[in-house]
Coordinates of C-alpha atoms in Angstrom, one line a residue:
Chain V
M279 CA 10.9 -2.4 5.0
P280 CA 14.3 -3.3 3.4
R281 CA 16.5 -0.4 2.9
T282 CA 19.9 -1.6 1.5
T283 CA 20.9 -4.7 -0.1
T284 CA 24.4 -6.1 -0.8
V285 CA 24.8 -9.0 -3.2
E286 CA 27.8 -11.3 -3.0
C287 CA 29.0 -13.6 -5.6
P288 CA 26.3 -13.2 -8.2
G289 CA 26.5 -15.0 -11.5
C290 CA 27.2 -18.3 -9.9
P291 CA 24.3 -20.2 -8.2
P292 CA 23.4 -20.1 -5.4
I293 CA 22.8 -16.3 -5.0
R294 CA 23.2 -15.0 -1.6
V295 CA 21.8 -11.6 -0.7
L296 CA 22.1 -9.7 2.5
T297 CA 19.2 -7.3 3.3
F298 CA 19.0 -4.6 5.9
D299 CA 15.9 -3.1 7.2
V300 CA 14.3 -0.4 9.3
L301 CA 14.2 -2.7 12.4
G302 CA 18.0 -3.2 12.3
L303 CA 17.8 -6.8 11.3
V304 CA 20.2 -8.3 8.9
K305 CA 18.7 -11.1 6.9
V306 CA 20.4 -13.5 4.6
V307 CA 18.3 -14.6 1.6
E308 CA 19.5 -17.4 -0.6
A309 CA 18.3 -18.8 -3.8
R310 CA 19.5 -22.3 -4.1
A311 CA 18.2 -23.6 -7.4
K312 CA 20.0 -22.6 -10.6
Q313 CA 17.2 -20.9 -12.4
G314 CA 14.9 -18.9 -10.4
G315 CA 14.5 -20.9 -7.2
V316 CA 12.3 -19.3 -4.6
P317 CA 14.6 -17.2 -2.4
K318 CA 14.3 -18.0 1.3
V319 CA 15.4 -16.2 4.4
V320 CA 18.1 -18.4 5.7
E321 CA 19.4 -16.5 8.6
R322 CA 18.4 -13.5 10.6
W323 CA 20.9 -11.6 12.7
G324 CA 20.1 -9.2 15.4
E325 CA 17.0 -8.3 17.4
P326 CA 14.3 -6.1 16.0
D327 CA 14.8 -2.6 17.4
T328 CA 14.1 0.6 15.5
S329 CA 16.9 2.5 17.2
R330 CA 19.2 0.2 15.3
H331 CA 17.8 1.3 12.0
V332 CA 20.3 0.5 9.3
L333 CA 21.2 3.5 7.1
A334 CA 23.9 2.2 4.9
A335 CA 26.0 -0.8 4.4
S336 CA 29.1 -1.7 2.5
I337 CA 30.9 -5.0 2.0
N338 CA 34.5 -5.8 1.5
D339 CA 34.4 -9.2 -0.2
S340 CA 37.9 -10.5 0.0
K341 CA 38.8 -14.2 0.3
F342 CA 40.7 -14.0 3.6
D343 CA 38.8 -11.6 5.7
P344 CA 35.4 -10.6 4.4
L345 CA 34.0 -7.7 6.3
L346 CA 30.6 -6.1 6.3
A347 CA 30.1 -2.6 7.7
V348 CA 26.7 -1.5 8.8
A349 CA 25.9 2.1 9.8
R350 CA 23.0 2.4 12.1
K351 CA 20.7 5.3 13.0
S352 CA 22.1 5.5 16.5
G353 CA 25.4 6.7 15.1
V354 CA 27.2 3.5 15.7
T355 CA 28.9 1.7 12.9
E356 CA 29.4 -2.1 13.3
V357 CA 31.7 -4.3 11.4
L358 CA 30.4 -7.8 11.0
N359 CA 31.5 -11.0 9.4
P360 CA 29.2 -11.5 6.5
I361 CA 29.3 -15.3 6.6
N362 CA 27.9 -15.8 10.0
G363 CA 27.1 -12.4 11.4
D364 CA 29.6 -12.2 14.3
L365 CA 30.5 -8.8 15.5
R366 CA 34.0 -8.0 14.7
G367 CA 34.4 -4.5 15.8
L368 CA 32.7 -1.2 16.5
V369 CA 33.5 2.1 15.0
P370 CA 32.2 5.0 17.0
S371 CA 30.4 7.7 15.2
V372 CA 32.7 10.0 13.2
C373 CA 30.3 12.9 13.1
Q374 CA 31.1 16.3 14.4
S375 CA 30.6 16.7 18.0
D376 CA 28.0 19.5 17.8
V377 CA 25.6 17.7 15.5
Q378 CA 23.2 15.0 16.7
P379 CA 23.9 11.7 15.1
E380 CA 20.3 11.3 14.1
D381 CA 20.2 14.5 12.1
D382 CA 23.5 14.2 10.3
A383 CA 22.6 10.8 8.9
I384 CA 25.4 8.8 7.3
V385 CA 24.3 8.5 3.8
G386 CA 27.1 6.5 2.3
L387 CA 29.5 4.1 3.6
H388 CA 32.4 2.4 2.0
L389 CA 34.7 0.0 3.6
F390 CA 38.2 0.7 2.7
K391 CA 40.5 -2.1 2.2
K392 CA 43.4 0.0 3.3
Q393 CA 43.5 2.4 6.1
I394 CA 42.9 5.7 4.4
S395 CA 41.3 8.6 6.1
D396 CA 38.7 10.1 4.1
S397 CA 38.4 13.8 4.2
S398 CA 36.3 15.8 1.8
S399 CA 34.4 19.0 2.1
S400 CA 31.9 20.6 -0.1
S401 CA 28.9 22.7 0.2
G402 CA 25.4 21.6 -0.5
N403 CA 23.6 18.5 0.5
I404 CA 25.4 15.4 -0.5
V405 CA 22.9 12.5 -1.0
C406 CA 24.9 9.8 -2.8
S407 CA 28.5 8.8 -3.0
K408 CA 30.5 6.0 -4.4
V409 CA 34.1 4.9 -4.4
D410 CA 35.5 3.1 -7.4
G411 CA 37.2 -0.3 -7.5
S412 CA 40.8 0.8 -7.1
E413 CA 39.8 3.2 -4.4
N414 CA 41.5 6.2 -5.7
Y415 CA 38.5 8.1 -6.9
A416 CA 35.3 9.0 -5.2
L417 CA 32.1 10.3 -6.7
F418 CA 29.6 12.6 -4.9
G419 CA 26.3 14.0 -5.9
G420 CA 23.3 15.5 -4.2
K421 CA 20.6 18.0 -4.0
G422 CA 21.9 21.2 -5.7
V423 CA 25.3 19.5 -5.9
E424 CA 26.4 18.5 -9.3
A425 CA 28.2 15.2 -9.7
N426 CA 31.8 15.5 -8.7
V427 CA 34.7 13.2 -8.9
W428 CA 37.4 13.5 -6.3
D429 CA 40.9 12.0 -6.2
L430 CA 41.3 10.5 -2.9
D431 CA 45.1 10.5 -2.8
K432 CA 45.3 14.2 -3.3
C433 CA 41.9 15.0 -1.8
T434 CA 41.0 17.4 -4.7
K435 CA 38.0 17.6 -6.9
I436 CA 39.1 16.6 -10.4
W437 CA 35.9 16.9 -12.4
T438 CA 32.4 18.4 -12.1
A439 CA 29.4 17.7 -14.3
K440 CA 27.4 20.3 -16.1
S441 CA 23.6 20.0 -16.2
P442 CA 22.0 19.4 -19.6
P443 CA 20.7 22.5 -21.3
K444 CA 17.1 23.7 -21.0
N445 CA 14.6 21.4 -22.6
S446 CA 12.4 22.4 -25.5
L447 CA 9.8 24.0 -23.2
G448 CA 12.3 26.2 -21.6
I449 CA 12.0 24.5 -18.3
F450 CA 15.1 24.1 -16.2
T451 CA 15.0 21.3 -13.7
P452 CA 17.2 21.9 -10.7
T453 CA 19.9 19.3 -10.1
W454 CA 19.1 16.6 -7.6
F455 CA 21.1 13.4 -7.8
T456 CA 19.7 10.6 -5.7
S457 CA 22.0 7.7 -6.5
A458 CA 25.3 7.0 -8.4
T459 CA 27.6 4.2 -9.3
F460 CA 30.7 3.6 -11.4
I461 CA 29.9 1.6 -14.4
S462 CA 32.8 -0.9 -13.9
K463 CA 35.2 -1.6 -11.2
D464 CA 38.3 -0.7 -13.2
D465 CA 37.3 2.3 -15.0
H466 CA 36.9 5.4 -13.0
R467 CA 35.9 7.6 -15.9
K468 CA 32.4 6.5 -16.6
F469 CA 29.6 6.5 -14.1
V470 CA 25.8 6.4 -14.1
T471 CA 23.6 8.6 -11.9
G472 CA 19.9 8.7 -11.1
T473 CA 18.1 11.9 -10.5
N474 CA 15.0 13.0 -8.6
N475 CA 13.4 13.7 -11.9
H476 CA 13.2 10.1 -13.0
Q477 CA 16.2 10.4 -15.3
V478 CA 19.2 8.1 -15.5
R479 CA 22.3 9.7 -16.9
L480 CA 25.6 8.3 -18.1
Y481 CA 28.7 10.6 -17.7
D482 CA 32.1 10.1 -19.1
I483 CA 34.7 12.4 -17.5
S484 CA 37.2 11.9 -20.4
A485 CA 34.7 13.0 -23.0
Q486 CA 32.6 16.0 -21.9
R487 CA 31.0 17.6 -18.8
R488 CA 27.4 17.2 -20.0
P489 CA 25.9 13.7 -19.7
V490 CA 26.8 11.4 -22.6
M491 CA 23.4 9.7 -22.5
S492 CA 20.3 10.2 -20.4
F493 CA 16.9 8.6 -20.5
D494 CA 13.7 8.6 -18.5
F495 CA 12.5 5.8 -16.4
R496 CA 8.8 5.9 -15.3
E497 CA 7.6 8.7 -13.1
T498 CA 9.1 8.7 -9.7
T499 CA 12.6 9.4 -8.4
I500 CA 15.3 6.9 -9.1
K501 CA 16.4 5.6 -5.7
A502 CA 19.0 3.1 -6.5
V503 CA 21.5 2.4 -9.3
A504 CA 23.8 -0.6 -9.3
E505 CA 26.3 -1.9 -11.9
D506 CA 26.6 -5.4 -13.1
L507 CA 29.9 -7.2 -13.2
D508 CA 30.1 -7.1 -17.0
G509 CA 30.6 -3.4 -17.1
Q510 CA 27.7 -2.8 -19.4
T511 CA 24.5 -3.4 -17.6
V512 CA 23.0 -1.2 -14.9
Y513 CA 20.1 -2.0 -12.6
I514 CA 17.8 0.9 -11.6
G515 CA 15.1 1.0 -9.0
N516 CA 12.7 3.9 -8.4
G517 CA 10.4 5.1 -5.7
S518 CA 7.3 3.2 -6.8
G519 CA 9.0 -0.2 -6.5
D520 CA 9.9 -0.8 -10.2
L521 CA 13.1 -2.4 -11.2
A522 CA 14.8 -2.5 -14.6
S523 CA 18.0 -3.5 -16.2
V524 CA 19.5 -1.4 -18.9
D525 CA 22.4 -1.8 -21.3
M526 CA 24.3 1.4 -21.0
R527 CA 26.0 1.2 -24.4
T528 CA 22.7 1.4 -26.2
G529 CA 20.2 2.5 -23.7
I530 CA 17.9 -0.4 -24.3
Q531 CA 16.0 -1.9 -21.4
Y532 CA 16.6 -5.6 -21.0
C533 CA 13.8 -6.3 -18.7
Q534 CA 11.5 -4.6 -16.3
H535 CA 9.8 -5.6 -13.1
V536 CA 6.9 -3.6 -12.0
L537 CA 5.8 -4.0 -8.4
T538 CA 2.2 -5.3 -8.1
Chain F
M152 CA -47.4 -7.7 -46.0
A153 CA -44.1 -6.9 -44.5
V154 CA -45.3 -8.4 -41.2
K155 CA -46.3 -11.6 -43.0
R156 CA -43.0 -11.7 -44.8
K157 CA -41.2 -11.3 -41.5
K158 CA -43.2 -14.1 -40.0
S159 CA -42.4 -16.3 -42.9
N160 CA -38.7 -15.4 -42.6
T161 CA -38.7 -16.2 -39.0
G162 CA -40.7 -19.2 -39.8
D163 CA -37.9 -20.3 -42.2
M164 CA -35.3 -19.6 -39.7
I165 CA -37.1 -21.3 -36.9
V166 CA -37.4 -24.5 -38.7
P167 CA -33.7 -25.4 -38.6
C168 CA -33.4 -24.0 -35.1
G169 CA -36.4 -25.9 -34.1
K170 CA -34.7 -29.1 -35.2
E171 CA -31.7 -28.1 -33.2
D172 CA -33.9 -27.4 -30.3
S173 CA -35.6 -30.7 -30.3
N174 CA -32.3 -32.6 -30.7
S175 CA -30.6 -30.7 -28.1
T176 CA -33.2 -30.4 -25.4
E177 CA -32.4 -34.0 -24.6
K178 CA -28.7 -33.2 -24.6
K179 CA -29.4 -30.0 -22.6
S180 CA -30.2 -31.9 -19.5
N181 CA -26.9 -33.7 -20.0
G182 CA -24.7 -30.8 -20.9
K183 CA -25.5 -27.2 -21.5
E184 CA -22.6 -26.8 -23.9
H185 CA -24.8 -28.0 -26.7
L186 CA -27.2 -25.1 -26.9
L187 CA -26.6 -21.9 -25.1
P188 CA -28.9 -19.0 -25.7
S189 CA -25.9 -17.1 -27.0
M190 CA -25.6 -19.5 -29.9
I191 CA -29.0 -18.4 -31.3
K192 CA -28.6 -15.6 -33.7
N193 CA -32.2 -14.5 -33.7
K194 CA -32.7 -11.9 -31.0
E195 CA -36.4 -12.6 -30.3
K196 CA -36.0 -16.3 -30.2
R197 CA -32.8 -16.0 -28.1
S198 CA -34.4 -13.7 -25.5
A199 CA -37.4 -16.1 -25.3
V200 CA -35.1 -19.1 -24.7
H201 CA -33.1 -17.1 -22.1
A202 CA -36.2 -16.0 -20.3
Q203 CA -37.5 -19.6 -20.2
L204 CA -34.1 -20.8 -18.8
K205 CA -34.1 -18.2 -16.1
H206 CA -37.7 -19.0 -15.1
Q207 CA -36.8 -22.7 -14.8
K208 CA -33.8 -21.9 -12.7
K209 CA -35.9 -19.7 -10.4
L210 CA -38.5 -22.5 -10.0
E211 CA -35.8 -25.0 -9.2
K212 CA -34.1 -22.8 -6.7
R213 CA -37.4 -22.1 -5.0
K214 CA -38.2 -25.9 -4.8
K215 CA -34.7 -26.6 -3.4
A216 CA -35.1 -23.9 -0.7
K217 CA -38.5 -25.2 0.3
A218 CA -37.2 -28.8 0.5
R219 CA -34.3 -27.6 2.7
E220 CA -36.7 -25.7 5.0
A221 CA -39.0 -28.7 5.2
D222 CA -36.1 -31.0 6.1
E223 CA -34.9 -28.6 8.8
K224 CA -38.4 -28.2 10.3
R225 CA -38.9 -32.0 10.3
A226 CA -35.6 -32.6 12.0
L227 CA -36.4 -30.0 14.7
E228 CA -39.8 -31.5 15.3
I229 CA -38.4 -35.0 15.6
G230 CA -35.6 -33.7 17.8
E231 CA -32.7 -34.7 15.6
E232 CA -29.9 -32.5 14.5
P233 CA -31.0 -30.5 11.4
P234 CA -28.8 -31.1 8.4
P235 CA -25.8 -28.6 8.4
R236 CA -26.4 -25.4 6.7
K237 CA -24.3 -24.9 3.6
I238 CA -21.9 -22.0 3.4
P239 CA -22.3 -19.8 0.3
R240 CA -19.3 -19.2 -1.7
T241 CA -18.4 -15.5 -1.5
I242 CA -15.5 -13.5 -2.9
E243 CA -14.2 -12.9 0.6
N244 CA -14.3 -16.7 1.2
T245 CA -12.4 -17.4 -1.9
R246 CA -9.8 -14.6 -1.4
E247 CA -6.4 -15.3 -3.0
F248 CA -3.7 -16.4 -0.6
D249 CA -1.8 -13.4 0.6
E250 CA 1.5 -13.9 2.3
T251 CA 1.4 -10.4 3.9
I252 CA -1.5 -11.2 6.1
C253 CA -0.5 -10.4 9.7
K254 CA 0.0 -13.4 11.9
P255 CA -0.6 -13.2 15.6
D256 CA 2.8 -14.4 16.6
D257 CA 4.9 -12.1 14.4
E258 CA 7.4 -10.4 16.6
E259 CA 8.8 -8.3 13.8
L260 CA 5.3 -6.8 13.4
F261 CA 5.2 -5.8 17.1
A262 CA 8.7 -4.4 17.0
G263 CA 7.8 -2.4 13.9
N264 CA 4.7 -1.1 15.6
D265 CA 6.8 0.0 18.6
G266 CA 9.0 2.1 16.4
D267 CA 6.7 3.4 13.8
E268 CA 5.4 6.9 13.5
F269 CA 2.2 6.4 15.3
S270 CA 3.5 4.7 18.4
S271 CA 3.9 7.8 20.4
I272 CA 0.2 8.6 20.1
L273 CA -1.0 5.0 20.4
K274 CA 1.0 4.5 23.6
H275 CA -0.8 7.5 25.1
E276 CA 2.4 9.6 25.2
S277 CA 1.0 12.4 23.2
T278 CA -2.5 13.4 22.1
S279 CA -3.7 13.8 18.6
K280 CA -4.3 17.2 17.2
I281 CA -5.7 17.3 13.7
L282 CA -5.5 20.1 11.1
I283 CA -8.2 20.0 8.5
T284 CA -7.9 22.0 5.3
T285 CA -9.1 21.8 1.7
C286 CA -7.8 22.1 -1.8
R287 CA -7.6 25.6 -3.2
F288 CA -11.1 25.7 -4.6
N289 CA -13.7 24.5 -2.2
S290 CA -17.4 24.8 -2.7
T291 CA -20.9 23.3 -2.2
R292 CA -20.6 20.1 -0.3
G293 CA -17.0 20.6 0.8
P294 CA -17.7 23.0 3.7
A295 CA -20.6 21.0 4.9
F296 CA -18.5 17.8 4.9
I297 CA -15.7 19.6 6.8
S298 CA -18.0 20.9 9.5
E299 CA -19.3 17.3 10.0
L300 CA -15.8 16.0 10.2
L301 CA -15.0 18.6 12.8
S302 CA -17.8 17.2 14.9
V303 CA -16.8 13.6 14.5
I304 CA -13.0 13.9 15.1
P305 CA -12.2 15.4 18.5
N306 CA -9.5 18.0 18.8
A307 CA -9.7 18.9 15.1
H308 CA -9.1 22.4 13.8
Y309 CA -10.1 23.8 10.4
Y310 CA -8.0 26.3 8.6
K311 CA -8.8 27.9 5.3
R312 CA -6.4 26.9 2.6
G313 CA -5.6 30.2 1.0
T314 CA -2.8 29.8 -1.6
Y315 CA -0.3 28.1 0.6
D316 CA 1.9 25.2 -0.7
L317 CA 1.1 21.9 0.9
K318 CA 4.7 21.4 1.8
K319 CA 4.7 24.7 3.6
I320 CA 1.5 23.8 5.4
V321 CA 3.2 20.7 6.6
E322 CA 6.0 22.8 8.0
Y323 CA 3.7 25.3 9.7
A324 CA 1.7 22.5 11.2
T325 CA 4.7 20.7 12.6
N326 CA 5.8 23.9 14.2
K327 CA 2.4 24.3 15.9
D328 CA 2.5 20.7 17.2
F329 CA -0.2 19.1 15.1
T330 CA 0.0 15.4 14.8
S331 CA -1.8 15.0 11.4
I332 CA -3.2 16.9 8.6
I333 CA -6.3 16.0 6.6
V334 CA -6.8 17.6 3.3
V335 CA -10.2 17.3 1.7
H336 CA -9.9 17.5 -2.1
T337 CA -12.9 18.6 -4.1
N338 CA -13.5 17.9 -7.7
R339 CA -16.5 19.3 -9.6
R340 CA -18.0 20.8 -6.4
E341 CA -18.0 17.4 -4.6
P342 CA -15.4 16.1 -2.1
D343 CA -13.6 13.2 -3.8
A344 CA -10.3 12.6 -2.1
L345 CA -8.8 12.6 1.3
L346 CA -5.1 13.1 2.0
V347 CA -4.0 12.1 5.5
I348 CA -0.5 13.3 6.4
G349 CA 1.1 12.2 9.6
L350 CA 3.5 14.6 11.3
P351 CA 6.3 15.3 11.8
D352 CA 7.6 12.8 9.3
G353 CA 4.7 10.4 9.1
P354 CA 3.4 8.6 6.1
T355 CA 1.0 10.2 3.6
A356 CA -2.0 8.3 2.6
H357 CA -4.1 9.3 -0.3
F358 CA -7.7 8.0 -0.3
K359 CA -10.4 8.2 -2.9
L360 CA -13.7 9.4 -1.3
S361 CA -17.1 8.3 -2.6
K362 CA -20.7 7.8 -1.6
L363 CA -20.7 10.8 0.7
V364 CA -24.0 11.2 2.6
L365 CA -24.3 14.2 4.8
R366 CA -26.0 14.1 8.2
K367 CA -29.0 16.1 7.0
D368 CA -29.7 13.5 4.3
I369 CA -29.9 10.6 6.7
K370 CA -33.3 9.7 7.9
N371 CA -33.8 9.7 11.6
H372 CA -30.2 10.8 12.2
G373 CA -28.9 11.5 15.6
N374 CA -26.8 14.4 16.8
P375 CA -23.2 13.7 18.0
T376 CA -22.1 15.0 21.3
S377 CA -18.7 16.2 22.3
H378 CA -17.8 12.9 24.1
Q379 CA -14.8 11.1 22.7
P380 CA -16.1 8.2 20.5
E381 CA -15.0 4.6 20.6
L382 CA -13.3 3.4 17.5
V383 CA -14.0 0.1 15.7
L384 CA -11.6 -1.0 13.0
T385 CA -12.5 -4.3 11.3
N386 CA -11.0 -6.5 8.7
F387 CA -7.6 -4.8 8.3
T388 CA -5.7 -8.0 7.9
T389 CA -2.6 -7.5 5.7
R390 CA 0.5 -5.6 6.7
L391 CA -0.6 -2.7 4.6
G392 CA -4.0 -2.8 6.1
H393 CA -2.6 -3.0 9.6
R394 CA -0.5 0.1 8.9
I395 CA -3.5 2.0 7.5
G396 CA -5.5 0.9 10.6
R397 CA -2.9 2.4 12.8
L398 CA -2.9 5.6 10.8
I399 CA -6.6 5.9 11.3
Q400 CA -6.3 5.0 14.9
S401 CA -3.8 7.8 15.4
L402 CA -6.3 10.4 14.3
F403 CA -8.6 9.7 17.3
P404 CA -7.9 10.0 21.0
Q405 CA -7.0 6.7 22.7
D406 CA -9.3 7.1 25.7
P407 CA -12.9 6.8 24.6
N408 CA -15.6 8.0 26.8
F409 CA -18.0 5.0 27.1
R410 CA -20.6 7.1 28.8
G411 CA -21.0 9.1 25.6
R412 CA -22.2 5.9 23.8
Q413 CA -20.8 7.0 20.4
V414 CA -18.9 4.7 18.1
V415 CA -17.0 5.5 14.9
T416 CA -16.5 2.5 12.6
F417 CA -14.0 2.0 9.8
H418 CA -14.9 -1.3 8.2
N419 CA -12.7 -2.7 5.4
Q420 CA -14.3 -4.9 2.9
R421 CA -12.7 -5.7 -0.5
D422 CA -10.3 -2.8 -0.1
F423 CA -13.1 -0.3 0.5
I424 CA -13.2 1.3 3.9
F425 CA -16.7 2.2 5.1
F426 CA -17.0 5.0 7.6
R427 CA -20.0 5.1 9.9
H428 CA -20.8 7.1 13.0
H429 CA -23.4 5.8 15.4
R430 CA -24.9 6.5 18.8
Y431 CA -26.0 3.3 20.6
I432 CA -28.1 2.4 23.5
F433 CA -28.5 -1.0 25.2
E434 CA -32.0 -2.2 25.8
S435 CA -33.3 -5.3 27.4
K436 CA -36.0 -7.1 25.5
E437 CA -38.2 -10.0 26.8
S438 CA -38.7 -12.6 24.1
K439 CA -42.2 -14.0 24.3
Q440 CA -43.2 -17.7 24.0
S441 CA -44.3 -18.7 20.5
D442 CA -47.9 -19.8 20.7
S443 CA -48.2 -22.1 17.7
K444 CA -46.4 -25.4 17.3
A445 CA -45.9 -26.0 21.0
T446 CA -45.3 -29.7 21.4
K447 CA -44.3 -31.4 24.6
G448 CA -40.7 -31.6 23.6
K449 CA -40.6 -28.0 22.9
D450 CA -42.1 -26.7 26.2
T451 CA -38.9 -26.8 28.1
K452 CA -37.1 -25.0 25.3
D453 CA -39.6 -22.2 25.3
E454 CA -39.3 -21.6 28.9
K455 CA -35.6 -21.2 28.6
S456 CA -35.9 -18.8 25.8
A457 CA -38.4 -16.6 27.5
Q458 CA -35.5 -14.6 29.1
E459 CA -34.3 -11.1 28.8
K460 CA -32.0 -10.4 25.9
T461 CA -30.0 -7.2 25.8
V462 CA -29.8 -5.7 22.3
A463 CA -28.0 -2.6 21.2
R464 CA -30.0 -0.2 19.1
L465 CA -28.1 2.1 16.8
Q466 CA -28.9 5.5 15.6
E467 CA -26.7 6.8 12.8
C468 CA -25.4 10.3 13.0
G469 CA -22.7 12.1 11.2
P470 CA -21.6 11.6 7.6
R471 CA -21.4 8.3 5.8
F472 CA -18.7 7.8 3.2
T473 CA -16.4 5.2 1.7
L474 CA -12.7 5.4 1.2
K475 CA -10.3 3.5 -1.1
L476 CA -6.6 3.7 -0.7
I477 CA -4.8 5.0 -3.8
S478 CA -1.3 5.3 -2.5
L479 CA 0.7 5.3 0.7
Q480 CA 3.9 7.3 0.6
Q481 CA 6.6 7.3 3.2
G482 CA 7.5 10.6 4.6
T483 CA 5.4 13.8 4.3
F484 CA 3.8 15.0 1.2
D485 CA 6.2 14.7 -1.7
T486 CA 4.8 13.2 -4.8
K487 CA 7.8 13.6 -7.0
G488 CA 10.6 12.8 -4.7
G489 CA 9.0 10.5 -2.2
E490 CA 9.3 6.8 -1.9
Y491 CA 6.0 5.0 -2.1
E492 CA 5.3 2.1 0.2
W493 CA 2.3 1.1 -1.8
V494 CA 0.8 2.6 -4.9
H495 CA -2.1 1.2 -6.8
K496 CA -1.3 0.4 -10.4
P497 CA -3.8 -1.0 -12.9
E498 CA -1.5 -4.0 -13.4
M499 CA -2.3 -5.1 -9.9
D500 CA -5.9 -5.8 -10.6
T501 CA -5.2 -9.3 -11.9
S502 CA -8.1 -11.1 -10.2
R503 CA -11.4 -10.3 -8.6
R504 CA -10.3 -12.2 -5.5
R505 CA -7.2 -10.2 -4.8
F506 CA -7.3 -7.5 -2.2
F507 CA -4.5 -5.5 -0.6
L508 CA -5.8 -4.2 2.7

């Protein structure tokens, strides 16, 4: 079952997608034709083995030295070349020594272009994290943890979200962010998060602490949120296998794909 | 008077239809599009034409079947090959192409099987231990069904539900080393859903239960013994079906006791899983020579066929029910926050020839 996907160079045909799955395989899927060609698995790297279950992946798509980092369940993080899958290097697990690698699963991974050591500490269960384009700011959210934005240079929390007020029935849903992304690579102030309660929220840290816009999407938890290059559209995916693309300025859904 | 008027009315209406009829009966043999019974507005006349059509079809079918039989018999008598039997078109024959059907040389499938949640039980590394419980309000046929399930599935334990949360029950069961939980859900005093949760972090399958027949309602039923039964799983072809098959397999012990001569069958047909529990016995039967139609050519054949044949006689015991998969969720029971591997949506029922298991 595919778990994480990284897309490189979208917008220009052919589209090349790298998928990672429970068996630890990395597959390259390409769609050759301009408009909706059937995507085919072009290459397959690695042997199927569940101990190499991929948990998170991150790509650093620069012209000279593209790198792809893959975090596996066994605690090992590999750095691969995304063009042909060669192993470039291994990063041993950075978990604390008294915690089993399998329990303290790596939930988010970002490949830093520069060598910056990341140190952050917070209480609660962090489920999702994202670093913005210029790599100065990082965003964290989780179960019981409100969305926070940290400044990585100074390693301090600069902004915390506030949950929306009780709804008309008086019911308060506890906070549980399942995925988050900055809405564009340059702007660290606006970001979109998905919650366990099938809600998608847009926050603007320069405006207010409550979400600027929030809307519901179907009935199950929002598992993935990704931004488009144009800075306006956001793609969301939920637990039942439905995908949609939404314009964040207006909240209108462009299209929806329901898994059948 | 009214009757006469009606007759005259129908008489009036019949006349133009009659003309149509006479014109189109010649065309009917060429193409049925010219007069279908549904085109006649008059109900009495329409039903009469329809009945006539059906009767004709029945006679034709009978004639064809007789001709086929006569051909076969003649061919056998002469000693030639009888003409090949035609294969009827069924919905299973014309099933839509499904790319998720498991292929026998799929190494990813085997690797996935090695690492999935059931592999430890299926590789004989641990034994299955089942916890059976119910929904909060359980009455009438529920308890009877549960007691029968306890006799079918070895190493199954029943606990009353009380008012515990299902997520808490999952925790308690994992602590006590159970391998799966079965929750029988009752609606309107009749069991109608089955929730199978694998432990410790196994998938949750939600089935719809129907057509439940308890042991006491089966004629000439047998009584199951405590031997471990054999398991027969048929027709789970797709990846999803394969996974469900392994889920069911993990409920039963992997070392059946053949001397107990009991078999539990889960047969999948058109996405419905039929559960049957039989006791079987092998018997040898001598087939006698057929007295009539013994020609010279046939004598040698008859001698060969007068041999012993072993047949298996079945006696049904235990409950009989059908299951249909509603959803398969990864992880233990968590409807709101869990990821679904497969969930049935009405948009999926695009064609009568499309099945998912």
